[in-house]
Coordinates of C-alpha atoms and ligand atoms in Angstrom, one line a residue:
M1 CA 39.9 -97.6 -62.6
K2 CA 40.4 -95.0 -66.0
R3 CA 39.6 -96.8 -69.2
R4 CA 43.3 -97.2 -70.3
Q5 CA 44.8 -98.0 -67.0
F6 CA 41.5 -100.7 -67.2
L7 CA 43.0 -102.2 -71.0
E8 CA 46.8 -102.0 -70.2
S9 CA 46.2 -103.9 -67.3
A10 CA 44.3 -106.3 -68.7
L11 CA 46.7 -106.1 -72.6
A12 CA 49.7 -106.9 -69.7
A13 CA 48.0 -110.0 -69.0
S14 CA 47.5 -111.0 -71.9
T15 CA 43.8 -111.2 -72.2
I16 CA 41.2 -110.0 -70.9
V17 CA 40.4 -112.9 -68.6
L18 CA 42.9 -112.2 -67.1
S19 CA 42.2 -108.7 -65.5
H20 CA 38.8 -110.0 -64.8
R21 CA 39.7 -113.2 -63.2
A22 CA 41.7 -110.6 -60.4
S23 CA 38.0 -108.3 -60.6
V24 CA 36.3 -111.2 -59.8
G25 CA 38.0 -113.1 -57.5
S26 CA 38.2 -110.4 -55.0
T27 CA 34.7 -111.6 -53.2
S28 CA 35.8 -109.3 -49.9
R29 CA 33.6 -106.2 -49.6
Q30 CA 36.4 -104.5 -47.6
S31 CA 38.5 -105.0 -50.2
R32 CA 37.5 -102.9 -52.4
S33 CA 36.3 -99.7 -52.8
T34 CA 32.9 -99.7 -54.5
D35 CA 31.2 -96.7 -56.3
S36 CA 27.5 -98.4 -57.6
R37 CA 25.1 -101.3 -55.7
I38 CA 23.0 -103.5 -57.5
E39 CA 20.6 -105.4 -55.3
V40 CA 19.2 -108.3 -56.8
L41 CA 15.6 -109.0 -54.8
L42 CA 14.9 -112.5 -55.3
N43 CA 10.9 -112.3 -53.9
E44 CA 10.4 -110.2 -56.0
P45 CA 9.1 -111.6 -59.6
V46 CA 8.2 -108.7 -62.4
G47 CA 7.1 -111.7 -65.3
K48 CA 8.0 -113.8 -67.7
I49 CA 10.4 -112.8 -70.3
N50 CA 8.8 -113.2 -73.7
P51 CA 11.3 -114.9 -75.8
E52 CA 9.6 -112.8 -78.2
I53 CA 11.6 -110.1 -76.6
Y54 CA 15.4 -111.5 -78.8
G55 CA 13.5 -110.9 -81.8
H56 CA 14.0 -110.0 -84.8
F57 CA 12.6 -107.7 -88.2
A58 CA 13.7 -108.4 -91.4
E59 CA 13.0 -106.5 -94.9
H60 CA 12.7 -106.5 -98.4
L61 CA 15.5 -103.6 -98.1
G62 CA 19.1 -102.9 -99.5
G63 CA 21.0 -105.3 -98.5
V64 CA 18.7 -107.4 -95.7
V65 CA 17.3 -109.6 -97.6
Y66 CA 19.0 -110.0 -102.0
G67 CA 22.6 -111.1 -100.5
G68 CA 21.8 -110.8 -96.6
I69 CA 19.3 -114.0 -96.8
W70 CA 18.8 -114.5 -99.9
V71 CA 21.8 -115.7 -101.4
G72 CA 19.5 -118.5 -104.1
E73 CA 20.5 -121.7 -104.5
A74 CA 23.0 -122.1 -107.2
S75 CA 25.5 -119.4 -105.3
K76 CA 28.2 -120.4 -104.6
I77 CA 28.2 -119.0 -101.2
P78 CA 27.6 -122.1 -99.5
N79 CA 23.7 -122.0 -98.6
V80 CA 20.3 -124.3 -97.7
G81 CA 17.4 -124.1 -100.2
G82 CA 19.2 -120.5 -101.1
I83 CA 19.3 -119.4 -97.6
R84 CA 23.0 -118.1 -96.8
K85 CA 24.4 -121.3 -94.6
S86 CA 26.3 -119.0 -92.3
L87 CA 23.8 -116.6 -90.9
I88 CA 21.6 -119.9 -90.1
D89 CA 24.3 -121.7 -88.2
A90 CA 24.8 -117.8 -86.4
L91 CA 21.2 -117.8 -85.3
Q92 CA 21.0 -121.0 -84.5
R93 CA 23.2 -120.0 -81.0
I94 CA 21.5 -116.9 -80.0
K95 CA 17.8 -119.2 -80.4
P96 CA 16.3 -116.5 -82.5
S97 CA 12.6 -116.2 -81.1
V98 CA 10.6 -114.4 -83.8
V99 CA 11.2 -112.7 -87.3
R100 CA 9.4 -110.3 -88.6
W101 CA 8.9 -109.9 -92.4
P102 CA 8.5 -108.4 -95.4
G103 CA 8.8 -105.0 -93.4
G104 CA 8.6 -101.5 -92.3
C105 CA 7.5 -99.5 -95.1
F106 CA 7.6 -102.5 -97.5
A107 CA 5.3 -104.5 -96.2
D108 CA 2.2 -101.8 -96.9
S109 CA 4.0 -101.8 -100.6
Y110 CA 4.0 -106.1 -100.6
N111 CA 1.3 -107.8 -102.8
W112 CA 2.6 -111.6 -101.2
H113 CA 0.3 -113.0 -104.7
D114 CA 4.2 -111.8 -106.3
G115 CA 5.7 -114.1 -104.2
I116 CA 4.1 -117.4 -104.0
G117 CA 4.5 -120.0 -107.1
A118 CA 6.9 -121.1 -109.0
R119 CA 10.6 -119.2 -108.7
N120 CA 10.9 -118.3 -112.1
Q121 CA 8.3 -116.9 -112.8
R122 CA 7.7 -114.3 -110.0
P123 CA 6.9 -111.2 -111.2
R124 CA 9.4 -108.6 -111.2
R125 CA 8.2 -105.1 -109.0
T126 CA 9.9 -102.2 -107.9
N127 CA 10.8 -102.0 -104.4
F128 CA 9.4 -99.7 -102.1
W129 CA 12.5 -98.1 -101.1
R130 CA 14.2 -97.0 -104.6
D131 CA 14.0 -93.8 -104.5
A132 CA 15.2 -93.6 -100.9
G133 CA 17.3 -90.0 -100.4
E134 CA 20.0 -92.0 -98.8
W135 CA 21.3 -94.0 -101.9
P136 CA 24.5 -93.7 -103.6
K137 CA 24.6 -92.3 -106.8
D138 CA 26.0 -95.8 -108.3
V139 CA 24.0 -97.9 -106.9
P140 CA 23.6 -100.5 -110.0
D141 CA 19.6 -101.7 -111.0
G142 CA 19.2 -105.2 -109.1
P143 CA 16.6 -107.2 -106.4
W144 CA 17.3 -104.2 -104.0
N145 CA 15.6 -101.9 -106.6
Y146 CA 13.4 -104.7 -108.8
D147 CA 12.5 -107.4 -106.0
T148 CA 12.5 -110.0 -108.3
N149 CA 10.5 -112.2 -105.5
Q150 CA 12.9 -114.7 -105.3
F151 CA 11.9 -114.8 -101.4
G152 CA 8.9 -115.1 -100.6
T153 CA 6.1 -116.6 -98.3
N154 CA 7.3 -120.2 -98.1
E155 CA 10.9 -119.5 -98.3
F156 CA 10.8 -117.0 -95.5
M157 CA 8.8 -119.2 -93.8
R158 CA 12.0 -121.6 -94.5
F159 CA 14.0 -119.9 -93.3
C160 CA 12.0 -119.2 -89.6
R161 CA 12.5 -123.5 -90.0
L162 CA 16.0 -124.1 -90.4
V163 CA 17.0 -120.6 -87.7
G164 CA 14.1 -122.3 -85.1
A165 CA 12.4 -118.6 -84.9
Q166 CA 8.3 -117.8 -85.7
P167 CA 6.6 -116.1 -88.2
Y168 CA 5.7 -112.5 -87.7
V169 CA 4.3 -111.5 -91.0
A170 CA 3.5 -107.8 -91.5
A171 CA 0.3 -107.7 -93.7
N172 CA -0.7 -104.4 -96.7
V173 CA -2.5 -102.7 -95.1
R174 CA -2.2 -99.3 -97.1
S175 CA -2.7 -100.6 -101.0
L176 CA -4.2 -104.2 -100.2
T177 CA -7.2 -105.2 -98.9
A178 CA -9.1 -107.0 -96.7
R179 CA -9.9 -109.5 -98.8
D180 CA -6.0 -110.0 -99.3
F181 CA -5.1 -110.2 -95.7
Y182 CA -7.4 -113.4 -94.9
E183 CA -6.3 -114.9 -97.9
W184 CA -2.6 -114.2 -96.9
V185 CA -3.8 -116.2 -93.4
E186 CA -5.8 -119.0 -95.8
Y187 CA -2.1 -119.5 -98.3
C188 CA -0.6 -120.3 -94.7
N189 CA -3.1 -121.6 -92.0
S190 CA -5.2 -122.8 -93.7
P191 CA -4.7 -127.7 -93.7
P192 CA -3.6 -129.6 -96.5
G193 CA -5.8 -130.1 -99.3
T194 CA -9.2 -127.8 -97.6
T195 CA -7.8 -124.9 -100.2
T196 CA -6.9 -124.4 -103.1
L197 CA -4.4 -121.7 -101.5
A198 CA -3.9 -124.9 -99.2
D199 CA -2.8 -126.5 -102.9
M200 CA -0.6 -124.1 -103.3
R201 CA 1.0 -123.8 -100.3
A202 CA 2.0 -127.7 -101.0
T203 CA 2.4 -126.6 -104.4
G204 CA 5.3 -124.1 -103.1
G205 CA 6.6 -126.8 -101.3
D206 CA 5.0 -126.8 -97.6
R207 CA 2.4 -129.5 -97.3
E208 CA 2.2 -129.0 -94.2
P209 CA 0.1 -125.2 -92.5
F210 CA 2.3 -123.0 -91.8
K211 CA 1.1 -122.1 -88.5
V212 CA 1.5 -118.2 -88.2
R213 CA 0.2 -117.0 -85.0
Y214 CA 2.3 -113.2 -85.4
W215 CA 0.4 -110.3 -87.8
G216 CA 0.9 -107.6 -88.0
V217 CA -2.0 -105.3 -89.2
G218 CA -0.3 -102.5 -91.1
N219 CA 3.6 -100.6 -90.7
E220 CA 3.7 -97.0 -89.1
S221 CA 0.2 -95.8 -90.1
W222 CA 0.8 -92.9 -89.0
G223 CA 3.5 -92.4 -91.6
C224 CA 4.5 -94.6 -94.6
G225 CA 1.7 -97.0 -93.8
G226 CA -1.1 -95.5 -95.1
N227 CA -0.6 -91.2 -93.0
F228 CA -4.1 -92.0 -91.3
T229 CA -5.4 -90.7 -88.1
P230 CA -5.6 -93.0 -85.3
E231 CA -9.1 -92.5 -86.1
E232 CA -9.1 -93.3 -89.5
Y233 CA -6.0 -96.4 -88.5
A234 CA -8.4 -98.2 -86.1
A235 CA -11.2 -98.3 -88.1
E236 CA -9.2 -100.1 -90.9
Y237 CA -7.6 -102.3 -88.3
R238 CA -11.3 -103.6 -87.5
R239 CA -11.9 -104.3 -90.8
F240 CA -8.7 -105.9 -91.3
T241 CA -9.1 -108.8 -87.9
E242 CA -13.0 -108.7 -88.1
W243 CA -13.8 -112.8 -88.4
V244 CA -10.5 -113.3 -90.1
P245 CA -10.0 -117.4 -90.3
R246 CA -8.8 -119.2 -87.1
Y247 CA -7.6 -122.2 -88.3
G248 CA -7.1 -123.9 -84.9
I249 CA -4.8 -121.0 -84.2
D250 CA -5.5 -118.6 -82.0
P251 CA -3.9 -115.0 -83.6
A252 CA -1.9 -112.2 -82.2
F253 CA -3.0 -109.5 -84.0
I254 CA -0.4 -106.4 -83.5
G255 CA -1.6 -103.3 -83.8
A256 CA 1.1 -100.6 -85.7
G257 CA 1.2 -98.3 -82.4
P258 CA 3.1 -95.1 -81.9
N259 CA 6.3 -93.5 -83.6
S260 CA 8.7 -93.0 -79.9
G261 CA 6.9 -90.4 -77.4
D262 CA 3.1 -90.0 -80.1
L263 CA 1.5 -90.6 -76.8
D264 CA -1.8 -88.8 -79.1
W265 CA -1.8 -92.2 -81.1
S266 CA -1.9 -94.3 -78.8
R267 CA -4.7 -92.9 -77.0
R268 CA -6.8 -91.5 -79.6
F269 CA -6.5 -95.2 -81.2
F270 CA -7.7 -97.3 -78.2
T271 CA -10.4 -95.0 -77.5
K272 CA -11.6 -94.9 -81.1
M273 CA -11.0 -99.2 -80.1
N274 CA -13.1 -99.3 -77.2
E275 CA -16.5 -97.2 -78.5
R276 CA -16.5 -100.2 -80.4
R277 CA -15.6 -103.1 -78.3
A278 CA -12.4 -103.9 -80.6
L279 CA -9.4 -104.9 -78.6
G280 CA -10.3 -107.6 -77.6
R281 CA -8.9 -108.4 -80.9
M282 CA -6.1 -107.2 -80.5
W283 CA -2.9 -108.9 -79.1
G284 CA 0.0 -105.9 -79.2
W285 CA 0.3 -102.3 -79.8
A286 CA 4.1 -102.2 -81.5
L287 CA 6.3 -98.8 -80.5
H288 CA 9.1 -98.1 -82.5
H289 CA 12.0 -96.1 -81.4
Y290 CA 15.2 -95.7 -83.2
S291 CA 18.8 -93.2 -81.6
W292 CA 20.2 -91.2 -84.1
N293 CA 22.5 -88.6 -82.9
V294 CA 21.6 -85.3 -84.6
S295 CA 24.2 -82.4 -84.9
G296 CA 23.5 -79.2 -84.3
G297 CA 20.1 -79.3 -82.3
R298 CA 16.9 -82.0 -82.0
T299 CA 15.4 -82.4 -85.3
T300 CA 11.4 -84.4 -85.7
D301 CA 12.9 -85.0 -89.3
W302 CA 14.6 -88.8 -89.2
R303 CA 15.9 -87.7 -92.6
Q304 CA 18.2 -85.0 -91.0
G305 CA 21.8 -84.9 -89.4
K306 CA 22.5 -88.1 -87.4
G307 CA 25.8 -88.9 -86.5
D308 CA 28.6 -90.9 -88.0
A309 CA 28.3 -95.3 -86.9
L310 CA 32.0 -95.2 -86.5
N311 CA 33.4 -91.8 -85.9
Y312 CA 32.1 -90.3 -83.3
P313 CA 33.4 -88.5 -79.8
I314 CA 32.2 -89.2 -76.3
D315 CA 29.1 -86.2 -76.5
E316 CA 28.0 -88.6 -79.5
W317 CA 28.9 -91.6 -77.3
Y318 CA 26.5 -90.6 -74.4
E319 CA 23.1 -88.6 -75.9
L320 CA 23.0 -91.4 -78.5
L321 CA 22.5 -93.3 -75.4
R322 CA 20.5 -91.5 -74.0
E323 CA 18.2 -91.5 -76.7
A324 CA 18.0 -95.4 -76.5
D325 CA 17.4 -95.3 -72.6
R326 CA 14.0 -93.2 -73.4
M327 CA 13.4 -97.0 -74.2
E328 CA 11.9 -97.2 -70.4
S329 CA 9.5 -94.2 -70.6
L330 CA 7.9 -94.4 -73.1
I331 CA 7.4 -97.9 -72.1
T332 CA 6.0 -96.7 -69.0
E333 CA 4.1 -93.7 -70.2
H334 CA 2.9 -95.7 -73.3
W335 CA 1.2 -99.1 -70.8
S336 CA 0.2 -96.1 -68.7
V337 CA -2.4 -94.4 -71.5
M338 CA -3.1 -98.1 -72.9
G339 CA -4.4 -98.5 -69.1
E340 CA -6.6 -95.8 -69.3
I341 CA -9.1 -97.9 -71.5
D342 CA -7.6 -101.7 -71.4
R343 CA -8.3 -101.8 -67.9
Q344 CA -6.6 -105.6 -67.4
H345 CA -4.0 -104.2 -69.7
R346 CA -5.0 -107.2 -71.7
V347 CA -3.3 -105.8 -75.5
K348 CA 0.5 -105.9 -74.6
L349 CA 3.6 -103.8 -76.1
V350 CA 5.6 -105.4 -79.5
V351 CA 9.2 -103.2 -79.6
D352 CA 9.1 -104.3 -82.9
E353 CA 11.6 -101.7 -84.0
W354 CA 13.9 -100.3 -82.5
G355 CA 18.1 -99.7 -82.8
A356 CA 20.4 -97.4 -83.4
W357 CA 20.8 -95.2 -87.0
Y358 CA 23.3 -93.1 -88.0
R359 CA 23.9 -91.6 -91.6
P360 CA 24.6 -93.0 -94.7
G361 CA 28.8 -93.9 -95.5
T362 CA 29.7 -97.0 -93.5
E363 CA 28.1 -99.3 -95.2
I364 CA 30.1 -102.3 -96.1
H365 CA 28.3 -102.1 -99.9
N366 CA 27.2 -99.7 -102.0
T367 CA 23.7 -101.5 -102.2
H368 CA 23.2 -101.7 -98.7
L369 CA 20.5 -99.4 -98.0
L370 CA 20.5 -97.9 -94.4
G371 CA 23.5 -100.3 -93.9
Q372 CA 26.3 -98.6 -91.0
Q373 CA 28.8 -100.5 -89.3
S374 CA 28.1 -101.2 -85.7
T375 CA 30.5 -101.1 -82.9
M376 CA 30.6 -101.4 -78.8
R377 CA 28.3 -98.1 -78.5
D378 CA 26.1 -100.4 -80.1
A379 CA 26.4 -103.3 -78.1
V380 CA 26.1 -101.1 -74.8
L381 CA 22.9 -100.0 -76.6
A382 CA 21.3 -104.1 -77.0
G383 CA 22.4 -104.0 -73.7
L384 CA 20.4 -101.9 -71.6
T385 CA 17.5 -101.8 -74.1
L386 CA 17.2 -105.5 -73.6
N387 CA 18.1 -104.8 -69.7
T388 CA 14.6 -102.6 -70.1
F389 CA 12.7 -105.5 -72.1
N390 CA 13.4 -107.6 -69.0
R391 CA 12.5 -105.0 -66.7
N392 CA 9.9 -104.1 -68.0
A393 CA 8.7 -108.0 -69.2
E394 CA 4.8 -107.7 -68.3
K395 CA 4.9 -105.2 -70.1
V396 CA 6.6 -105.4 -72.8
A397 CA 5.6 -109.2 -74.7
M398 CA 7.7 -109.2 -78.5
A399 CA 10.8 -107.0 -79.2
N400 CA 12.2 -106.9 -82.7
V401 CA 15.9 -105.9 -83.0
A402 CA 16.1 -103.7 -86.9
Q403 CA 17.2 -104.6 -88.5
L404 CA 18.6 -108.7 -88.9
I405 CA 21.9 -108.1 -91.6
N406 CA 23.3 -105.4 -93.3
C407 CA 20.9 -102.4 -92.2
L408 CA 20.8 -100.4 -89.3
Q409 CA 21.4 -102.1 -85.8
S410 CA 22.1 -105.3 -87.6
L411 CA 23.7 -108.8 -85.9
F412 CA 26.0 -109.5 -89.2
L413 CA 27.3 -108.1 -92.5
A414 CA 28.1 -109.8 -95.3
N415 CA 28.8 -109.4 -98.8
E416 CA 29.6 -112.2 -101.5
D417 CA 30.7 -114.9 -98.9
K418 CA 32.1 -112.5 -96.2
F419 CA 29.8 -112.8 -93.4
V420 CA 30.3 -111.1 -89.8
T421 CA 28.8 -110.7 -86.2
T422 CA 28.4 -107.0 -84.5
P423 CA 29.3 -107.0 -80.7
T424 CA 25.2 -106.5 -81.1
F425 CA 25.4 -110.5 -82.1
H426 CA 27.2 -110.8 -78.8
V427 CA 24.3 -109.1 -77.1
F428 CA 22.2 -111.7 -77.9
D429 CA 24.1 -114.6 -77.6
M430 CA 25.0 -114.2 -73.8
Y431 CA 21.2 -112.7 -73.6
S432 CA 20.0 -115.9 -74.7
A433 CA 20.0 -116.7 -70.8
H434 CA 17.3 -114.9 -70.9
Q435 CA 14.9 -116.1 -72.5
G436 CA 11.2 -118.0 -70.5
A437 CA 13.3 -117.1 -67.2
Q438 CA 11.5 -115.5 -64.5
S439 CA 12.3 -111.2 -64.5
I440 CA 13.4 -110.5 -61.2
R441 CA 13.1 -106.8 -59.7
T442 CA 17.0 -105.4 -59.0
I443 CA 17.3 -101.9 -57.2
C444 CA 20.0 -100.4 -58.6
S445 CA 22.7 -97.4 -58.0
S446 CA 25.4 -95.8 -60.0
P447 CA 27.4 -92.9 -60.9
R448 CA 25.7 -91.6 -63.9
P449 CA 28.4 -89.9 -66.5
S450 CA 27.5 -86.4 -68.0
Y451 CA 28.7 -84.7 -70.4
T452 CA 27.8 -81.7 -72.8
R453 CA 26.8 -81.8 -76.5
N454 CA 26.1 -78.5 -78.3
G455 CA 26.9 -76.4 -75.1
Q456 CA 24.0 -77.8 -73.5
P457 CA 24.7 -80.2 -70.4
G458 CA 23.7 -84.2 -69.9
D459 CA 23.7 -86.7 -68.4
I460 CA 22.3 -91.0 -68.6
R461 CA 21.9 -93.9 -66.2
G462 CA 24.7 -95.8 -64.9
L463 CA 25.0 -99.2 -64.9
S464 CA 21.8 -100.8 -66.7
E465 CA 21.2 -104.1 -64.8
S466 CA 18.2 -106.6 -65.5
A467 CA 17.9 -110.1 -63.8
S468 CA 15.9 -113.3 -64.3
L469 CA 16.0 -116.3 -62.7
S470 CA 14.9 -119.9 -63.8
D471 CA 15.1 -122.8 -61.8
K472 CA 18.5 -122.0 -59.5
R473 CA 20.4 -120.7 -62.4
L474 CA 19.7 -116.2 -61.8
V475 CA 21.4 -114.3 -64.7
L476 CA 21.8 -110.8 -64.0
T477 CA 23.6 -108.3 -67.4
V478 CA 24.8 -105.3 -66.8
A479 CA 25.9 -102.3 -69.2
N480 CA 28.2 -100.1 -68.5
P481 CA 27.7 -96.6 -70.8
E482 CA 30.2 -95.1 -68.9
A483 CA 33.3 -94.6 -71.8
V484 CA 35.8 -93.7 -69.5
Q485 CA 35.7 -95.8 -66.2
S486 CA 34.7 -98.7 -65.0
R487 CA 32.3 -99.0 -62.1
V488 CA 32.9 -101.3 -59.2
A489 CA 29.6 -102.6 -57.9
E490 CA 28.3 -104.4 -54.3
I491 CA 25.7 -106.8 -55.8
V492 CA 23.5 -107.9 -53.6
I493 CA 21.3 -111.3 -53.5
R494 CA 18.5 -110.6 -51.2
G495 CA 16.8 -114.2 -50.7
A496 CA 19.3 -116.3 -51.4
Q497 CA 22.9 -118.1 -50.9
V498 CA 25.9 -117.8 -53.5
K499 CA 27.1 -121.2 -54.5
S500 CA 28.7 -120.3 -58.0
T501 CA 29.4 -117.1 -60.2
T502 CA 30.7 -117.5 -63.8
G503 CA 31.1 -114.7 -66.0
T504 CA 30.8 -112.8 -69.5
V505 CA 32.6 -109.7 -70.8
L506 CA 32.1 -107.9 -74.1
A507 CA 34.7 -105.4 -74.2
G508 CA 36.8 -103.4 -77.0
K509 CA 39.9 -101.5 -77.2
D510 CA 37.9 -98.2 -77.2
I511 CA 34.7 -97.3 -77.8
H512 CA 34.8 -97.0 -81.5
A513 CA 35.8 -101.1 -81.4
H514 CA 34.4 -103.2 -83.9
N515 CA 34.5 -106.3 -86.3
S516 CA 35.0 -106.4 -90.1
A517 CA 36.2 -108.7 -92.3
E518 CA 39.8 -107.9 -91.8
Q519 CA 39.6 -108.3 -88.2
P520 CA 36.1 -110.6 -87.3
D521 CA 36.9 -111.2 -83.7
A522 CA 38.1 -107.7 -82.7
V523 CA 35.4 -107.3 -80.5
R524 CA 34.4 -110.8 -78.9
P525 CA 33.4 -111.9 -75.8
V526 CA 35.8 -113.3 -73.1
V527 CA 34.7 -115.9 -70.6
M528 CA 35.9 -115.4 -67.0
Q529 CA 37.3 -116.9 -63.6
T530 CA 34.0 -118.8 -62.3
V531 CA 33.7 -116.9 -58.6
S532 CA 31.5 -117.6 -55.6
G533 CA 29.9 -115.0 -53.0
R534 CA 29.3 -115.2 -49.7
G535 CA 26.4 -114.6 -47.7
G536 CA 24.8 -113.1 -51.0
T537 CA 27.1 -110.1 -52.0
F538 CA 29.8 -110.1 -53.1
V539 CA 31.5 -107.3 -55.5
H540 CA 32.2 -107.0 -59.6
E541 CA 34.6 -104.3 -61.5
F542 CA 32.2 -103.8 -64.7
P543 CA 35.0 -102.4 -67.1
P544 CA 34.1 -99.3 -69.6
A545 CA 31.9 -99.2 -72.1
S546 CA 31.0 -103.2 -72.0
V547 CA 28.6 -105.7 -71.3
T548 CA 28.8 -108.3 -68.8
K549 CA 26.9 -111.3 -68.1
L550 CA 27.4 -113.1 -64.9
Q551 CA 25.3 -116.1 -64.2
I552 CA 24.9 -117.0 -60.1
I553 CA 24.2 -120.4 -59.3
L554 CA 22.3 -120.0 -56.5
E555 CA 22.5 -122.8 -53.3
Ligands
LIG1 O1 13.7 -99.9 -90.1 C1 13.7 -99.4 -91.4 C2 12.3 -98.3 -91.7 O2 12.6 -97.1 -90.3 C3 11.5 -99.4 -91.1 O3 11.4 -99.7 -92.9 C4 10.4 -98.4 -91.0 O4 9.3 -99.2 -90.7 C5 10.8 -97.5 -90.3 O5 10.8 -96.1 -90.0

């Protein structure tokens, strides 16, 4: 069925629920003609889906921290100790698991000592991003370019506690010393009353240690984090992580891994670490992969070109999703390189920056550097990326979408008291059911949408799926990147009978659908009618440009 027909029939029935009721209700294989097939192999577990795969990232960049997370205690905007209340409420709903902070590139310029102690005595510092080329001309001075340090370590930890997330702290390798690093660990984790830094933590309001387990050792050390060679960075990594005090916590150190497909960075770093038998000191290897459109051909310079977040032709829709879908091969390729040296695969992948990146112009406020609107395209991108992580649960131990609020692929857009959830938020909400469950192998066959971009033909994966099992609950999530046509799939559950199925679908009125302060619910998930499939097989129709969750209760 074409997108227009699909949506018209949905609207004719008042809500999209009714249209889905019809499609989901048709469970007999014979009554529908299918073009796709998804098999769920219950006897083939892949690995536990670490809740940390559903992680977030908040950097001192534009409107992320100041104006996004932190509004200050004196603000008229409802807040809890200075932290935006609407953000806390929304995050609690999606079980955010982990938040990475304070950067990003900012991390390698940040002196954590500036962000502790009495707030009215904290120094103001020039923010790393002050001179970024993307700033509009008329931006007023404020904490986005001169950081007031009102949001520091204690505030971040409080934020994590309020939303139920674990903290993931990225340390400064480029412009601080190893001593600063282990003193930050001491500030966070040393027992009450044992050290001067523990006393200072208590003065900041937190007598009990923060018990931070996840520590990033720099960020993008091949670029803004120091422009190191892999060999130089390996030496820094070893220096920073040698004999860091533990305080009864097994630290999970995360190395600054590659930019997208840079296998050389992974191979040379692992080789150098292995020469010194130091790989045992690494828990995770951080891969960064952003997706963007490039007008007029490819370039390796991230500042060039890029497409628009809101106005895009269909070929840009497909091109962007194809870029995102490279995630699967990036994971497999880096994993294989890591395995050449780390044969037991002790070190796991951490994709601590991923998402869509568009050119400036759709940010909701001019202080939101790298801010952008977020449409159904971003929802499908999130759906297919999270499916990829689920399918590779034995390799990917953590992932952090970039970034939480007012920046790149955000879950939230906020300005003053306006607060909007984006389609990406809804995907995280729907997918939260996967957290901690057992990833199950799936096999999907589905027609590949094709397109032409800049005269070049291309095609992308059809339906993208992942499944997880916890007790008798099987969750199957499916993203349909096809912009125009729905896909009708035969769903085969191998190894059990289906007792009942419920579903939720996220689909906008067109491929550009998005939420705004004026229309905050233009894109929202819709719960479908309960259905049941016999013999472990049923048929389901996935609307064009959509993300679907089927929750299947097994006998
Ligand atoms: O997320 C924005 C920036 O992108 C981060 O600061 C940096 O790590 C990456 O290049």
